[in-house]
Tab-separated table of C-alpha atoms in Angstrom:
chain	number	residue	atom	x	y	z
A	30	MET	CA	76.032	89.934	104.176
A	31	LYS	CA	77.235	89.520	100.536
A	32	LYS	CA	79.594	86.861	99.745
A	33	VAL	CA	82.645	87.893	97.571
A	34	VAL	CA	85.228	85.507	96.016
A	35	LEU	CA	88.342	86.714	94.590
A	36	LEU	CA	90.488	84.990	91.922
A	37	GLY	CA	94.146	86.468	91.665
A	38	GLY	CA	97.061	86.703	93.534
A	39	GLY	CA	98.297	89.941	92.258
A	40	ASN	CA	99.051	93.722	93.424
A	41	VAL	CA	95.314	94.790	92.611
A	42	ALA	CA	93.990	91.034	93.928
A	43	TYR	CA	96.097	91.949	97.154
A	44	HIS	CA	94.591	95.547	97.922
A	45	LEU	CA	91.046	94.547	97.062
A	46	ALA	CA	91.171	91.596	99.555
A	47	LYS	CA	92.876	94.198	102.238
A	48	GLN	CA	89.962	96.220	101.895
A	49	LEU	CA	87.100	93.739	101.573
A	50	MET	CA	88.181	92.288	104.874
A	51	ARG	CA	87.316	96.041	106.470
A	52	SER	CA	83.597	95.978	105.039
A	53	GLN	CA	80.685	95.273	106.829
A	54	LYS	CA	77.957	94.668	104.068
A	55	TYR	CA	80.488	92.265	101.852
A	56	GLN	CA	82.236	89.050	103.171
A	57	LEU	CA	85.579	87.946	101.356
A	58	ILE	CA	84.952	84.222	101.977
A	59	GLN	CA	87.442	82.733	99.556
A	60	LEU	CA	90.714	83.623	97.575
A	61	TYR	CA	91.647	81.657	94.954
A	62	ASN	CA	95.049	81.439	92.886
A	63	ARG	CA	96.422	78.756	90.588
A	64	SER	CA	99.695	78.818	92.733
A	65	LEU	CA	100.219	79.039	96.258
A	66	LEU	CA	99.806	83.095	97.056
A	67	SER	CA	102.728	85.222	98.292
A	68	SER	CA	103.559	85.857	101.784
A	69	HIS	CA	101.585	89.190	101.540
A	70	PHE	CA	98.679	87.623	101.724
A	71	GLN	CA	98.879	85.762	105.191
A	72	GLU	CA	97.345	88.665	106.505
A	73	ILE	CA	94.014	88.064	104.820
A	74	ILE	CA	91.997	86.039	107.128
A	75	THR	CA	89.910	83.874	104.687
A	76	GLU	CA	89.725	80.457	103.240
A	77	LYS	CA	92.495	80.041	100.387
A	78	THR	CA	92.281	77.530	97.518
A	79	THR	CA	94.420	76.701	94.161
A	80	HIS	CA	91.499	74.540	92.940
A	81	LEU	CA	88.486	75.951	90.875
A	82	GLU	CA	86.292	72.776	91.920
A	83	ALA	CA	86.709	74.122	95.441
A	84	LEU	CA	85.183	77.604	94.705
A	85	LEU	CA	82.433	78.311	97.151
A	86	PRO	CA	78.800	79.798	96.402
A	87	ALA	CA	79.018	83.763	96.489
A	88	ASP	CA	77.023	86.846	94.960
A	89	ILE	CA	80.392	88.213	93.209
A	90	TYR	CA	83.156	86.389	91.658
A	91	ILE	CA	85.971	89.021	90.824
A	92	LEU	CA	88.592	87.770	88.489
A	93	SER	CA	91.603	89.779	89.376
A	94	VAL	CA	94.293	88.225	87.143
A	95	LYS	CA	96.556	88.846	84.241
A	96	ASP	CA	94.578	90.090	81.000
A	97	GLU	CA	95.702	87.205	78.721
A	98	ALA	CA	94.048	84.897	81.569
A	99	ILE	CA	90.695	86.439	81.899
A	100	ALA	CA	88.936	84.523	79.371
A	101	ALA	CA	90.584	81.161	79.888
A	102	LEU	CA	89.745	81.426	83.748
A	103	CYS	CA	86.262	82.364	83.388
A	104	GLU	CA	85.532	79.542	80.780
A	105	GLN	CA	86.684	77.091	83.535
A	106	LEU	CA	84.795	78.173	86.270
A	107	PRO	CA	82.584	74.867	87.636
A	108	PHE	CA	79.289	76.882	87.580
A	109	GLU	CA	76.845	79.158	85.330
A	110	GLY	CA	74.629	82.120	85.976
A	111	GLN	CA	76.536	83.912	88.686
A	112	LEU	CA	77.665	87.699	88.368
A	113	VAL	CA	81.658	87.346	87.513
A	114	VAL	CA	83.433	90.553	87.063
A	115	HIS	CA	87.085	91.369	85.920
A	116	THR	CA	89.244	94.367	87.018
A	117	SER	CA	91.205	94.832	84.098
A	118	GLY	CA	91.331	98.168	82.296
A	119	SER	CA	91.531	97.141	78.660
A	120	VAL	CA	89.868	93.897	78.179
A	121	PRO	CA	86.082	94.107	77.224
A	122	MET	CA	83.599	92.752	79.224
A	123	GLU	CA	82.461	90.145	76.255
A	124	ALA	CA	86.086	88.196	77.165
A	125	LEU	CA	84.097	86.770	79.907
A	126	SER	CA	82.087	83.658	79.287
A	127	PRO	CA	78.548	84.338	78.150
A	128	ARG	CA	77.777	81.361	80.484
A	129	GLN	CA	77.684	83.742	83.379
A	130	ARG	CA	76.443	87.200	84.362
A	131	ARG	CA	78.888	89.466	83.120
A	132	GLY	CA	80.946	92.542	84.509
A	133	VAL	CA	83.747	94.847	84.961
A	134	PHE	CA	84.675	96.135	88.138
A	135	TYR	CA	87.910	98.072	87.375
A	136	PRO	CA	89.757	100.643	89.836
A	137	LEU	CA	91.634	102.982	88.083
A	138	GLN	CA	94.949	103.100	89.801
A	139	SER	CA	98.593	101.923	89.726
A	140	PHE	CA	99.052	99.424	92.392
A	141	SER	CA	101.965	97.839	94.208
A	142	LYS	CA	102.072	95.404	97.373
A	143	ALA	CA	104.455	97.627	99.012
A	144	GLN	CA	102.362	100.739	98.664
A	145	ALA	CA	99.376	101.515	100.793
A	146	VAL	CA	96.325	102.524	98.655
A	147	ASP	CA	93.969	105.307	99.668
A	148	PHE	CA	90.703	104.039	98.025
A	149	ALA	CA	88.729	106.955	98.934
A	150	LYS	CA	90.720	108.624	96.087
A	151	VAL	CA	90.252	105.800	93.479
A	152	PRO	CA	87.861	105.844	90.879
A	153	PHE	CA	85.931	102.616	90.157
A	154	CYS	CA	84.595	102.354	86.409
A	155	LEU	CA	81.647	99.698	86.223
A	156	GLU	CA	79.659	97.902	83.582
A	157	THR	CA	77.355	95.135	83.452
A	158	GLU	CA	74.706	93.461	81.383
A	159	GLU	CA	71.829	93.588	83.644
A	160	ALA	CA	70.867	97.179	85.702
A	161	SER	CA	70.445	94.735	88.794
A	162	ASP	CA	74.061	93.691	88.488
A	163	TYR	CA	74.977	97.030	88.108
A	164	ALA	CA	73.171	98.353	90.971
A	165	LEU	CA	75.013	95.505	93.305
A	166	LEU	CA	78.710	96.645	91.807
A	167	GLU	CA	77.549	100.194	92.436
A	168	ASP	CA	76.916	99.164	96.199
A	169	LEU	CA	80.178	96.853	96.357
A	170	ALA	CA	82.195	100.104	94.873
A	171	LYS	CA	80.868	102.061	97.675
A	172	GLU	CA	82.676	99.931	99.865
A	173	PHE	CA	85.895	101.068	98.629
A	174	SER	CA	85.419	104.473	96.972
A	175	PRO	CA	82.642	107.495	96.867
A	176	LYS	CA	83.815	107.567	93.176
A	177	SER	CA	81.936	104.952	90.613
A	178	TYR	CA	81.301	105.676	87.022
A	179	ALA	CA	79.633	103.844	84.308
A	180	ILE	CA	82.016	103.058	81.691
A	181	ASP	CA	81.744	100.965	78.702
A	182	SER	CA	84.247	98.688	77.146
A	183	LEU	CA	85.390	100.938	74.698
A	184	GLN	CA	85.332	104.277	76.825
A	185	ARG	CA	87.483	102.124	79.530
A	186	GLN	CA	90.304	101.003	76.491
A	187	TYR	CA	90.706	104.780	76.059
A	188	LEU	CA	90.291	105.748	79.292
A	189	HIS	CA	93.353	103.009	79.772
A	190	VAL	CA	95.085	104.649	77.089
A	191	ALA	CA	95.109	107.646	78.770
A	192	ALA	CA	95.982	106.248	81.916
A	193	VAL	CA	99.210	105.128	79.989
A	194	PHE	CA	99.973	108.627	78.593
A	195	LEU	CA	99.126	110.162	81.989
A	196	ASN	CA	100.991	107.656	84.500
A	197	ASN	CA	103.251	105.320	82.513
A	198	PHE	CA	104.717	107.502	80.081
A	199	THR	CA	105.232	110.218	82.472
A	200	ASN	CA	107.065	108.037	84.763
A	201	HIS	CA	109.227	106.748	82.073
A	202	LEU	CA	110.120	110.223	81.155
A	203	TRP	CA	110.938	111.002	84.511
A	204	TYR	CA	113.509	107.961	84.670
A	205	LEU	CA	115.015	109.151	81.482
A	206	SER	CA	115.464	112.542	83.265
A	207	GLU	CA	117.078	110.925	85.894
A	208	GLN	CA	119.452	108.580	84.071
A	209	LEU	CA	120.254	111.751	81.933
A	210	CYS	CA	121.308	113.550	85.376
A	211	THR	CA	123.354	110.632	86.737
A	212	ARG	CA	125.234	110.283	83.472
A	213	GLU	CA	126.523	113.916	83.203
A	214	GLY	CA	126.940	113.966	87.154
A	215	ILE	CA	124.279	116.077	87.921
A	216	PRO	CA	122.442	115.487	91.192
A	217	PHE	CA	118.591	114.530	89.969
A	218	GLU	CA	117.448	116.504	93.267
A	219	LEU	CA	117.822	119.677	91.503
A	220	LEU	CA	114.624	118.790	89.277
A	221	CYS	CA	112.780	118.030	92.079
A	222	PRO	CA	111.031	121.127	92.973
A	223	LEU	CA	110.132	121.652	89.373
A	224	LEU	CA	108.864	118.315	89.437
A	225	GLU	CA	106.536	119.355	92.193
A	226	GLU	CA	105.571	122.700	90.670
A	227	THR	CA	104.835	120.724	87.723
A	228	TYR	CA	102.282	118.514	89.666
A	229	LEU	CA	100.800	121.343	91.560
A	230	LYS	CA	100.153	123.513	88.598
A	231	GLY	CA	98.187	120.518	87.162
A	232	GLN	CA	96.036	120.618	89.586
A	233	GLN	CA	95.299	124.554	88.949
A	234	LEU	CA	95.250	124.923	85.523
A	235	SER	CA	94.534	123.051	82.357
A	236	PHE	CA	97.335	121.108	80.974
A	237	PHE	CA	97.173	122.955	77.972
A	238	GLU	CA	97.174	126.368	79.680
A	239	GLY	CA	100.062	125.039	82.146
A	240	GLN	CA	102.346	123.969	79.096
A	241	THR	CA	106.026	125.731	78.996
A	242	GLY	CA	109.142	125.045	77.521
A	243	PRO	CA	111.059	125.855	74.100
A	244	ALA	CA	108.540	124.088	72.167
A	245	LYS	CA	105.515	125.689	73.539
A	246	ARG	CA	107.293	129.048	72.734
A	247	GLY	CA	108.132	127.741	69.350
A	248	ASP	CA	112.168	128.353	70.027
A	249	ARG	CA	113.251	126.048	67.499
A	250	ALA	CA	117.261	126.942	68.252
A	251	VAL	CA	117.256	125.490	71.589
A	252	ILE	CA	115.138	122.556	70.566
A	253	GLU	CA	118.260	121.972	68.126
A	254	LYS	CA	120.906	122.541	70.922
A	255	HIS	CA	119.121	119.904	73.115
A	256	LEU	CA	118.729	117.538	70.229
A	257	ALA	CA	122.721	117.767	69.331
A	258	LEU	CA	122.973	116.378	72.871
A	259	LEU	CA	120.974	113.475	72.703
A	260	GLN	CA	121.271	110.232	70.747
A	261	GLY	CA	119.178	107.207	70.175
A	262	ILE	CA	115.727	106.769	71.896
A	263	GLU	CA	116.260	109.834	74.077
A	264	LYS	CA	116.403	111.922	71.046
A	265	ASP	CA	113.746	110.460	69.087
A	266	ILE	CA	111.507	110.747	72.312
A	267	TYR	CA	112.612	114.470	72.567
A	268	LYS	CA	111.791	115.311	68.688
A	269	ASP	CA	108.689	113.663	68.627
A	270	ILE	CA	107.332	115.240	71.951
A	271	SER	CA	108.569	118.657	70.777
A	272	THR	CA	106.697	117.876	67.420
A	273	SER	CA	103.293	117.334	69.251
A	274	ILE	CA	103.903	120.285	71.381
A	275	LEU	CA	104.781	122.484	68.438
A	276	ASN	CA	101.737	121.589	66.500
A	277	THR	CA	99.520	121.918	69.444
A	278	TYR	CA	100.074	125.498	69.653
A	279	GLY	CA	100.379	126.258	66.196
A	280	LYS	CA	104.479	127.227	66.275
């Protein structure tokens, strides 16, 4: 079996570790974190350490830590010439130390420890310097998901921006919608069927075709009425997104 050491104690590390424990081809032989791991990791039965000098020999070292810690952690690794990959969507592969064989093993999904992950639906974005290392990462990715893609560092940065638009920004818009309803004493559940329909429509139509609403229609009178009800950042966001939609559809 190929041996894997996982470095990190966050959400991504937790779910990668859980999945690796099920693998028949790859053995998670060690977990490293600079501090003691949270109680969630108690179910991961493997060696754990807080000391870099105690890292075990492995075929792949996966750095699943905060973006700002990746470069420094890689520089501190007490060995050279090993396959070391990170799991970040926005950090270039070149941030890893050239003393190692560098790569990226990026699962494009939002992770939290309390929420189970269906890895079969998670695409993995892979990048390496050497073709042989890519083949190894591609094989490892198959232990998680049937979907893996060769994505270079610049493409991955754009992909990460696209993911922020798709996931983080839309989630914030849902939050603003919920807050508006709460403030005005309106049950937010009234909007839940609309939210479900919006998601379903996105599976059937292109997002360009599926757009509706006053800005899509060019109904500036309704837009002005809505703006009159809003203030502060809510008003700014409504105006900016409406302007983008108006421009997109030539209104």
